[in-house]
mmCIF file of C-alpha atoms in Angstrom:
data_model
loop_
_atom_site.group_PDB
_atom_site.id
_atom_site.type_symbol
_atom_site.label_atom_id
_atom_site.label_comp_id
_atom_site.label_asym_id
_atom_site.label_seq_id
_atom_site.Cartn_x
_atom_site.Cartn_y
_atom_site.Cartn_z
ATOM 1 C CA UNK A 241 181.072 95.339 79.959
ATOM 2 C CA UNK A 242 180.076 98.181 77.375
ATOM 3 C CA UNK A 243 177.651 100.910 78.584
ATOM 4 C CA UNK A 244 175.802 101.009 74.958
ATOM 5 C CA UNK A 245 173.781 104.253 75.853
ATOM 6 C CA UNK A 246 172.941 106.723 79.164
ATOM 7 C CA UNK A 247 170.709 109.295 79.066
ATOM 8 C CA UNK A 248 169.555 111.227 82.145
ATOM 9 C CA UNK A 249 166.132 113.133 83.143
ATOM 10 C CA UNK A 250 165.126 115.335 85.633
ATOM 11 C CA UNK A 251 162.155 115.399 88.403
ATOM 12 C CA UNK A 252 160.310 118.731 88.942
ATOM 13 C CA UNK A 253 158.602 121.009 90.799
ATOM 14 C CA UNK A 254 154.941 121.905 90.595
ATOM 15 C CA UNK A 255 154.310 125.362 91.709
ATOM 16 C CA UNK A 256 150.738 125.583 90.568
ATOM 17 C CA UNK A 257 148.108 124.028 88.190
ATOM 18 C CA UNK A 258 148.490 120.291 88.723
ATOM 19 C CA UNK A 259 145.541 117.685 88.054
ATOM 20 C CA UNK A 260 144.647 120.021 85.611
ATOM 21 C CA UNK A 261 146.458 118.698 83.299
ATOM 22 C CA UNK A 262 144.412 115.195 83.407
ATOM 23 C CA UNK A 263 141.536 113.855 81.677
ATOM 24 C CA UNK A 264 138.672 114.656 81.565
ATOM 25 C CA UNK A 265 139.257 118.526 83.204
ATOM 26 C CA UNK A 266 141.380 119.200 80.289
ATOM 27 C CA UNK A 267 139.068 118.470 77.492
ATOM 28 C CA UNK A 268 136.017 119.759 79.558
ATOM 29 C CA UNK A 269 137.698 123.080 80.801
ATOM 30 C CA UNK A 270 141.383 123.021 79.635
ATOM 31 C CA UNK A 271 144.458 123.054 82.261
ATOM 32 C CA UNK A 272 147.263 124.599 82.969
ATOM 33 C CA UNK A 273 150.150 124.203 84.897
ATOM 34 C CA UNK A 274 153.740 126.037 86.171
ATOM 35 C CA UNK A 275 156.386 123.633 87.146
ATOM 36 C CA UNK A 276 159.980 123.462 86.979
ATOM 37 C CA UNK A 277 162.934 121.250 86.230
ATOM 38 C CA UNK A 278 165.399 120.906 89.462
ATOM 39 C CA UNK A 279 168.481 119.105 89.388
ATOM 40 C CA UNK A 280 167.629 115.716 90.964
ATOM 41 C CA UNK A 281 168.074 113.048 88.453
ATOM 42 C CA UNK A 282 167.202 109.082 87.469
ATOM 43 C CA UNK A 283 170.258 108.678 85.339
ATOM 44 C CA UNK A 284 169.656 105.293 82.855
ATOM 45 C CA UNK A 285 172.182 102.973 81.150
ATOM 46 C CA UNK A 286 171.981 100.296 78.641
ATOM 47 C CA UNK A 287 174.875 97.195 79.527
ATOM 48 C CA UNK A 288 176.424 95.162 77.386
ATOM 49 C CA UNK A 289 177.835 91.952 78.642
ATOM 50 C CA UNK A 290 179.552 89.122 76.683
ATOM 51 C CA UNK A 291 175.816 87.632 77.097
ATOM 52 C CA UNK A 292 173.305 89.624 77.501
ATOM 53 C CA UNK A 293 172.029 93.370 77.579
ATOM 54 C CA UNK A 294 170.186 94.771 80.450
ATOM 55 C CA UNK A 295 169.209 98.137 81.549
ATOM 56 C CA UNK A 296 170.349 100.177 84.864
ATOM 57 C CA UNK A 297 169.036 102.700 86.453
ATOM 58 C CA UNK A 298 169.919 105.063 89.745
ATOM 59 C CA UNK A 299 168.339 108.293 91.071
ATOM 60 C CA UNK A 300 168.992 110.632 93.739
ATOM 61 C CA UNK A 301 165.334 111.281 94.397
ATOM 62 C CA UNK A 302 163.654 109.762 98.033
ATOM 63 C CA UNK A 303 160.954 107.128 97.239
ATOM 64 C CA UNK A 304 157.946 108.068 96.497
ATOM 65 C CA UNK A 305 158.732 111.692 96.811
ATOM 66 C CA UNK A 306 155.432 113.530 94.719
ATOM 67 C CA UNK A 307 158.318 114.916 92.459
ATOM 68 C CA UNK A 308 157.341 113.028 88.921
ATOM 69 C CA UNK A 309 159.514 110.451 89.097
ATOM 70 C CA UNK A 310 157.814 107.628 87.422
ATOM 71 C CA UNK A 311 157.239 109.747 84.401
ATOM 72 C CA UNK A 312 160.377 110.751 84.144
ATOM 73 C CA UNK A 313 161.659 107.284 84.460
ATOM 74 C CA UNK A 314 159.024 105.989 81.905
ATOM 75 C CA UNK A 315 160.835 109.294 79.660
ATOM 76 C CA UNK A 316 164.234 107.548 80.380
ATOM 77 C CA UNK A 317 163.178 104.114 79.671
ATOM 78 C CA UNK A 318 161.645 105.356 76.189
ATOM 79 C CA UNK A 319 165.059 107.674 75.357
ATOM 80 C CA UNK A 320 166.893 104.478 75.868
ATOM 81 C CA UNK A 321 165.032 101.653 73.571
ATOM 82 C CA UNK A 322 163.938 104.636 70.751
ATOM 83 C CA UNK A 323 165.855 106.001 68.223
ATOM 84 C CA UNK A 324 164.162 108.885 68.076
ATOM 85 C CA UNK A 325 165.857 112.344 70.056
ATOM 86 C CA UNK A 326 162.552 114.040 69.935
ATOM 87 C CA UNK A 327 161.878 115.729 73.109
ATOM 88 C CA UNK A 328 158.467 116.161 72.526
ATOM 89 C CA UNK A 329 157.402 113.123 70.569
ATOM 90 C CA UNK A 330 159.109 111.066 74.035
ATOM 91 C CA UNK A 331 156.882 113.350 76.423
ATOM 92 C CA UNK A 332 153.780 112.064 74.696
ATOM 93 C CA UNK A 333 154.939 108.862 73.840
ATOM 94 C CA UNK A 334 155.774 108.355 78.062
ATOM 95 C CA UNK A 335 151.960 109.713 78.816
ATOM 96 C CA UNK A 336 150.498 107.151 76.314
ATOM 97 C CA UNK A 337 152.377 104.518 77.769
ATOM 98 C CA UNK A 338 151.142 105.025 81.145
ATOM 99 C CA UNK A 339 147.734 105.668 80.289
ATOM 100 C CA UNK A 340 147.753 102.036 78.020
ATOM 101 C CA UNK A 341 148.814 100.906 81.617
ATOM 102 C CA UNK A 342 145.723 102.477 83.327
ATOM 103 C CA UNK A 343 147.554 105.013 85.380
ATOM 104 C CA UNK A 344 145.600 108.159 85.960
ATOM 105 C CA UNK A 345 147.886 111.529 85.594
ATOM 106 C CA UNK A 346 148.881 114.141 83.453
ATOM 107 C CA UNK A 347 151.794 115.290 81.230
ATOM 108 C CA UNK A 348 153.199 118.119 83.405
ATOM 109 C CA UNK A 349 155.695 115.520 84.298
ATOM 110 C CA UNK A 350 157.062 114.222 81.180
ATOM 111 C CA UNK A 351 157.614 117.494 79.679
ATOM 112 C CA UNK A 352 159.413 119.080 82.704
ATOM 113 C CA UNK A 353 161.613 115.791 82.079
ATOM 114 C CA UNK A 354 162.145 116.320 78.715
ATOM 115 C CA UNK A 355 162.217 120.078 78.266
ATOM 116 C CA UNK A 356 163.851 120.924 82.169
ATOM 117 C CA UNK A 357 163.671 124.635 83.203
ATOM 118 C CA UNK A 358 160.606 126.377 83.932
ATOM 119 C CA UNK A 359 157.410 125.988 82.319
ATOM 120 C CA UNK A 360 154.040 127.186 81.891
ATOM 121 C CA UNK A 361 152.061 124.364 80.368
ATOM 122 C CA UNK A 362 148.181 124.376 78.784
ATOM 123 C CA UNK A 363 146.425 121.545 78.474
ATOM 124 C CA UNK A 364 143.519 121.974 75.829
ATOM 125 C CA UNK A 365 141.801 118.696 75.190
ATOM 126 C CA UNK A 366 145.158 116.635 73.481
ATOM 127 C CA UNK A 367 147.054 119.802 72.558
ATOM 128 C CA UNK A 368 149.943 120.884 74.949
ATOM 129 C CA UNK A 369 150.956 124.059 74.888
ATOM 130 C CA UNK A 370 154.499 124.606 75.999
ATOM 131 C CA UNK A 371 155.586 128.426 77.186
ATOM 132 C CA UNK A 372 159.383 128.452 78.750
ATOM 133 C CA UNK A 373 159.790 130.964 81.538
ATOM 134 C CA UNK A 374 162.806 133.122 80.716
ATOM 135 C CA UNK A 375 164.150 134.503 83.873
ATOM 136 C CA UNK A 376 167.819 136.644 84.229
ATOM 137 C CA UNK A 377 169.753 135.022 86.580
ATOM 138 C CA UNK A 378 169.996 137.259 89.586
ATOM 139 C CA UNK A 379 166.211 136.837 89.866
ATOM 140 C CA UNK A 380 166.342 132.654 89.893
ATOM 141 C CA UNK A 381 168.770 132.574 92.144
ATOM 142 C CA UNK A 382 166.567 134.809 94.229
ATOM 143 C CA UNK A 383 163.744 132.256 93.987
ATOM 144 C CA UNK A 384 165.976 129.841 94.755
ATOM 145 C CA UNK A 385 166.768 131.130 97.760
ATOM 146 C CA UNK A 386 163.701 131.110 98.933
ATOM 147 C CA UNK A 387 162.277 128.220 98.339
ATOM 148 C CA UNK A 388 162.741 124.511 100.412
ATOM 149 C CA UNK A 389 161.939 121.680 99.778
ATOM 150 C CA UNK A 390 160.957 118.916 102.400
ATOM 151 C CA UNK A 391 160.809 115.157 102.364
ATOM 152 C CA UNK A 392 157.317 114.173 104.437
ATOM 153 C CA UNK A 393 158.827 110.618 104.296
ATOM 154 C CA UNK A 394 154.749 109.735 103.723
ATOM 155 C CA UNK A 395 154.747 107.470 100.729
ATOM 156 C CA UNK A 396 153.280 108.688 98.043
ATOM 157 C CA UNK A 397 150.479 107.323 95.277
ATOM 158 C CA UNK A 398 149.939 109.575 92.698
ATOM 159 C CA UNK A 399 147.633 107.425 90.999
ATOM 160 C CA UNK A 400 145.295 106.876 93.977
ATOM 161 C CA UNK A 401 144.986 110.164 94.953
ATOM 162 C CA UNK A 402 144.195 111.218 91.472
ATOM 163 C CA UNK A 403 141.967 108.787 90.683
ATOM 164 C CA UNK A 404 139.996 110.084 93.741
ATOM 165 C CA UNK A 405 139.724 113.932 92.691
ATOM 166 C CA UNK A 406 139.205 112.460 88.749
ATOM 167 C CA UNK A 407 136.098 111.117 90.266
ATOM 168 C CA UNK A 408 134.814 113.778 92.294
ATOM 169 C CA UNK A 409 135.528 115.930 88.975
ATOM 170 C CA UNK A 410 133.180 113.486 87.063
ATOM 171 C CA UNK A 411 130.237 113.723 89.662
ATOM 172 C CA UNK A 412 130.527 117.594 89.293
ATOM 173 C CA UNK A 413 132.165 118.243 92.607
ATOM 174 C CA UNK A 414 134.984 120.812 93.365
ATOM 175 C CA UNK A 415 134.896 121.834 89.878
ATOM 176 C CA UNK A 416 135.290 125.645 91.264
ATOM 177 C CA UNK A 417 138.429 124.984 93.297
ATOM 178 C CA UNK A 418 140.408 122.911 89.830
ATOM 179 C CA UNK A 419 139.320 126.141 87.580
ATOM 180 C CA UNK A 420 140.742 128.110 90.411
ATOM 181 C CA UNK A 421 143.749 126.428 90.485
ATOM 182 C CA UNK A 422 144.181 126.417 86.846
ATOM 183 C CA UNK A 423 143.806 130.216 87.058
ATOM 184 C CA UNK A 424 146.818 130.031 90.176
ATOM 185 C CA UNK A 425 148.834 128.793 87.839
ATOM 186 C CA UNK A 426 148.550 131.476 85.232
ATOM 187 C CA UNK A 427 148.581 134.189 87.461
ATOM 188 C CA UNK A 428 152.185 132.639 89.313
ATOM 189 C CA UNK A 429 153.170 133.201 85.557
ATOM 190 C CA UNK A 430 152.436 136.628 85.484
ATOM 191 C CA UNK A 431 154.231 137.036 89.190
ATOM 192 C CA UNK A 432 157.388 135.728 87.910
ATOM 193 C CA UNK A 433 157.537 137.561 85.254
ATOM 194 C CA UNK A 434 157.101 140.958 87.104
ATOM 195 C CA UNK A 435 159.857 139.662 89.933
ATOM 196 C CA UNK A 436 156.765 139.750 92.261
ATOM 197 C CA UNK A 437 157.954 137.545 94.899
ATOM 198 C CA UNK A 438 155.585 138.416 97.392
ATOM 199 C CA UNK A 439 152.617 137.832 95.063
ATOM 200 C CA UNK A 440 154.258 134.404 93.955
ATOM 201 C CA UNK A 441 153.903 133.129 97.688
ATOM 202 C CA UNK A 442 151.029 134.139 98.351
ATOM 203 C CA UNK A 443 149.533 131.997 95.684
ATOM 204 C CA UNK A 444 151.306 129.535 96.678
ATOM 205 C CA UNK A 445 149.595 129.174 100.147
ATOM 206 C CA UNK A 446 145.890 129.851 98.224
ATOM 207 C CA UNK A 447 147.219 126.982 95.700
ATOM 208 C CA UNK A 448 147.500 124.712 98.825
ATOM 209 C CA UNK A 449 144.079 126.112 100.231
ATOM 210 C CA UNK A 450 141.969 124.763 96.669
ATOM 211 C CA UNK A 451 143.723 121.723 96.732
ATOM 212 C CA UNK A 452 143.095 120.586 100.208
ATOM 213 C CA UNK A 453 139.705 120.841 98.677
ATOM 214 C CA UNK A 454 139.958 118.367 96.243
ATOM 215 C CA UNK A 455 139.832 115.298 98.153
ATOM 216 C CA UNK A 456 140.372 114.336 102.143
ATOM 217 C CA UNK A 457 143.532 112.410 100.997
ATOM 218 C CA UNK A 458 145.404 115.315 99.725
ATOM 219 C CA UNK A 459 146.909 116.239 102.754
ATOM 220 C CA UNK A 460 147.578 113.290 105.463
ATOM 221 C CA UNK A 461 147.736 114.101 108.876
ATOM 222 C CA UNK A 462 151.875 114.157 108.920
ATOM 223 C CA UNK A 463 152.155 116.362 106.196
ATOM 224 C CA UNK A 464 149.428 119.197 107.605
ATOM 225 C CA UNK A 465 152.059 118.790 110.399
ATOM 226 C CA UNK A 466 154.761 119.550 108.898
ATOM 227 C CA UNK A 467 153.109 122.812 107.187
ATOM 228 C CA UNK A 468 152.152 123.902 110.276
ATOM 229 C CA UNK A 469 155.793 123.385 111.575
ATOM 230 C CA UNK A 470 157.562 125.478 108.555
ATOM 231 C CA UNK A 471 155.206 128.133 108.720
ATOM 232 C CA UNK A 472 156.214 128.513 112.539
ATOM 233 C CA UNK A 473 160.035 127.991 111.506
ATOM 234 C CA UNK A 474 160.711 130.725 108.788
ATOM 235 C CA UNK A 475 158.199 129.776 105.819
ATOM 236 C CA UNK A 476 155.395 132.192 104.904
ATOM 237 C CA UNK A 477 154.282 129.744 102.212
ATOM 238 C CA UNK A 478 153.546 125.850 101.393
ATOM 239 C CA UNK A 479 152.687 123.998 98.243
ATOM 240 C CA UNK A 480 151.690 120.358 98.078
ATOM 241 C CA UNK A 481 153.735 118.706 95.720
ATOM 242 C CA UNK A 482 151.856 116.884 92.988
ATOM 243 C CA UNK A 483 148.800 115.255 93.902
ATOM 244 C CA UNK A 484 149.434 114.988 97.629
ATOM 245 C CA UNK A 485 149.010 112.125 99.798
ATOM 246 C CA UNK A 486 152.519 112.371 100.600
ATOM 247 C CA UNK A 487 155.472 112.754 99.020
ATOM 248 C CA UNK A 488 156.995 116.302 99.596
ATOM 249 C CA UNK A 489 156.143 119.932 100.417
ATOM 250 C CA UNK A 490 157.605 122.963 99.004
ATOM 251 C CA UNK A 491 157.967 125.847 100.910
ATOM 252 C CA UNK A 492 158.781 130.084 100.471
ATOM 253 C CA UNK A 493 160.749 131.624 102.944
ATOM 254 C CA UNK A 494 163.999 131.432 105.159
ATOM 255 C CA UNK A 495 165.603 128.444 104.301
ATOM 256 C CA UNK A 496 168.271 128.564 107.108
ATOM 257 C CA UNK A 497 165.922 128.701 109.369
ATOM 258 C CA UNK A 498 163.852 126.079 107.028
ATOM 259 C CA UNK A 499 166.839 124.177 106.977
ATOM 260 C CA UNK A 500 167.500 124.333 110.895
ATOM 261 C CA UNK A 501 163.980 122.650 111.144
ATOM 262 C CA UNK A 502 163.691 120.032 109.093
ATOM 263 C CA UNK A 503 167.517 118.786 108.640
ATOM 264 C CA UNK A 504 167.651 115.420 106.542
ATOM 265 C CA UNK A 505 164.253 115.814 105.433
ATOM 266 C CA UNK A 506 165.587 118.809 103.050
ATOM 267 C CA UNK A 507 166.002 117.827 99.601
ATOM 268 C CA UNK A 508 168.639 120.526 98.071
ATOM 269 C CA UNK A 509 168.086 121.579 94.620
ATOM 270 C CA UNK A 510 168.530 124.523 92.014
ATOM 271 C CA UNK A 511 166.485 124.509 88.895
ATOM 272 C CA UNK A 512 167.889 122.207 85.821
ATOM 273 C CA UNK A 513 167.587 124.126 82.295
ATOM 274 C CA UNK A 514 168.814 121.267 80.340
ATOM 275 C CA UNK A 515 165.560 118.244 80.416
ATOM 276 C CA UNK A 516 166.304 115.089 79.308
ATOM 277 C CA UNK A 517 169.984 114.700 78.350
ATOM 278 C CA UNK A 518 172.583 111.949 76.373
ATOM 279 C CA UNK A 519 175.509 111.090 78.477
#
């Protein structure tokens, strides 16, 4: 057996801005989105046997977790069979493929996967826009200290849930709350930049507020449960991750006392600054 070539990609973070970044909203009003890199991986191999070739993969990511993984496994896949090492020409080339497939989403994903670290993203029409957050190190281990992130163990369909607020978006409805989240995103931006913690979580929690908005299956039940249970157990904020229904929650604020709470349903990370990588 002959591993031929492994290449591994990270999942991310969305702090603010997501389903702007999908069609139509981003060639009507343009998006924007802040996300970041952690270091959870799908790591990817290509075998060689004396008979065949096959492909492997592994992750350390919870099913279904609202995280990006299926675009950053569709980056991985494409990394693997392409000769190409262009970061950016993989990102699109990922979002093409999925779209071809009839998936509804964005690109926040692929380029946190290819890229890694933190991002601030703009989505006008086709054009991405790609900003890098540059952060001195006392001050990201500072956010990462404060934020938590937690497991809902509600599976999660990206697709359905954004093909629901894509067609509220094309019958004109809660067009307000997606420009205000758009404008979230750029003003978290601006937050981190000035080391304005307090300002950060705050939009986190009015983030949360717009999205809820967006469609009745943003937030299930469970996971408006769980919010409610962090903010009583050392949180004073909680973002959605990625399009809801599911999948995980992100919170700001004490994570022993986060941690305490919610034991195996943490998912421990720190933020990965290197994207897609070959092993």
């Amino acid at each position: 057996m002959k591993i031929i070539k492994k290449v591994r990609v990270p999942v991310r973070i969305d702090f603010a801005g997501g389903t702007t970044d999908i069609y139509p909203f981003t060639h009507t009003h343009g998006g924007a989105v802040l996300n970041a890199a952690i270091n959870r991986y799908v790591v990817g191999k290509i075998i060689k046997t004396d008979k065949k070739a096959h492909l492997e993969y592994t992750g350390n990511i919870p099913t279904s977790s609202g995280l990006g993984t299926s675009g950053a496994m569709n980056v991985l896949w494409l990394a693997l069979i392409q000769k190409t090492t262009d970061k950016r020409a993989l990102a699109d080339m990922a979002y093409r493929l999925e779209q071809s497939l009839g998936n509804i989403g964005g690109k926040q994903d692929h380029y946190a996967a290819v890229f890694g670290g933190i991002n601030f993203l703009e989505f006008n029409k086709d054009k991405v826009i790609r900003t890098p957050i540059n952060l001195k190190k006392d001050f990201i281990k500072e956010l990462e200290d404060n934020l938590i992130l937690v497991y809902t163990g509600i599976p999660h369909y990206e697709s359905i849930a954004n093909k629901n607020m894509i067609d509220n978006i094309k019958k004109g409805k809660h067009i307000q709350n997606l420009i205000r989240i758009r404008e979230i995103a750029k003003e978290m931006k601006h937050a981190l930049l000035k080391k304005n913690l307090i300002g950060f979580s705050n939009l986190m929690n009015e983030e949360t507020e717009n999205r809820k908005k967006l469609d009745k299956s943003v937030l299930p039940p469970k996971a408006s449960q769980i919010i409610e249970q962090g903010l009583n157990n050392g949180a004073t904020a909680a973002k959605i991750c990625g399009s809801g229904n599911g999948g995980s929650i992100l919170f700001f604020g004490n994570k022993k006392k986060l941690k305490d709470k919610f034991g195996k349903s943490v998912i421990d990370f720190k933020f990965d600054f290197e994207g897609l990588k070959w092993i």
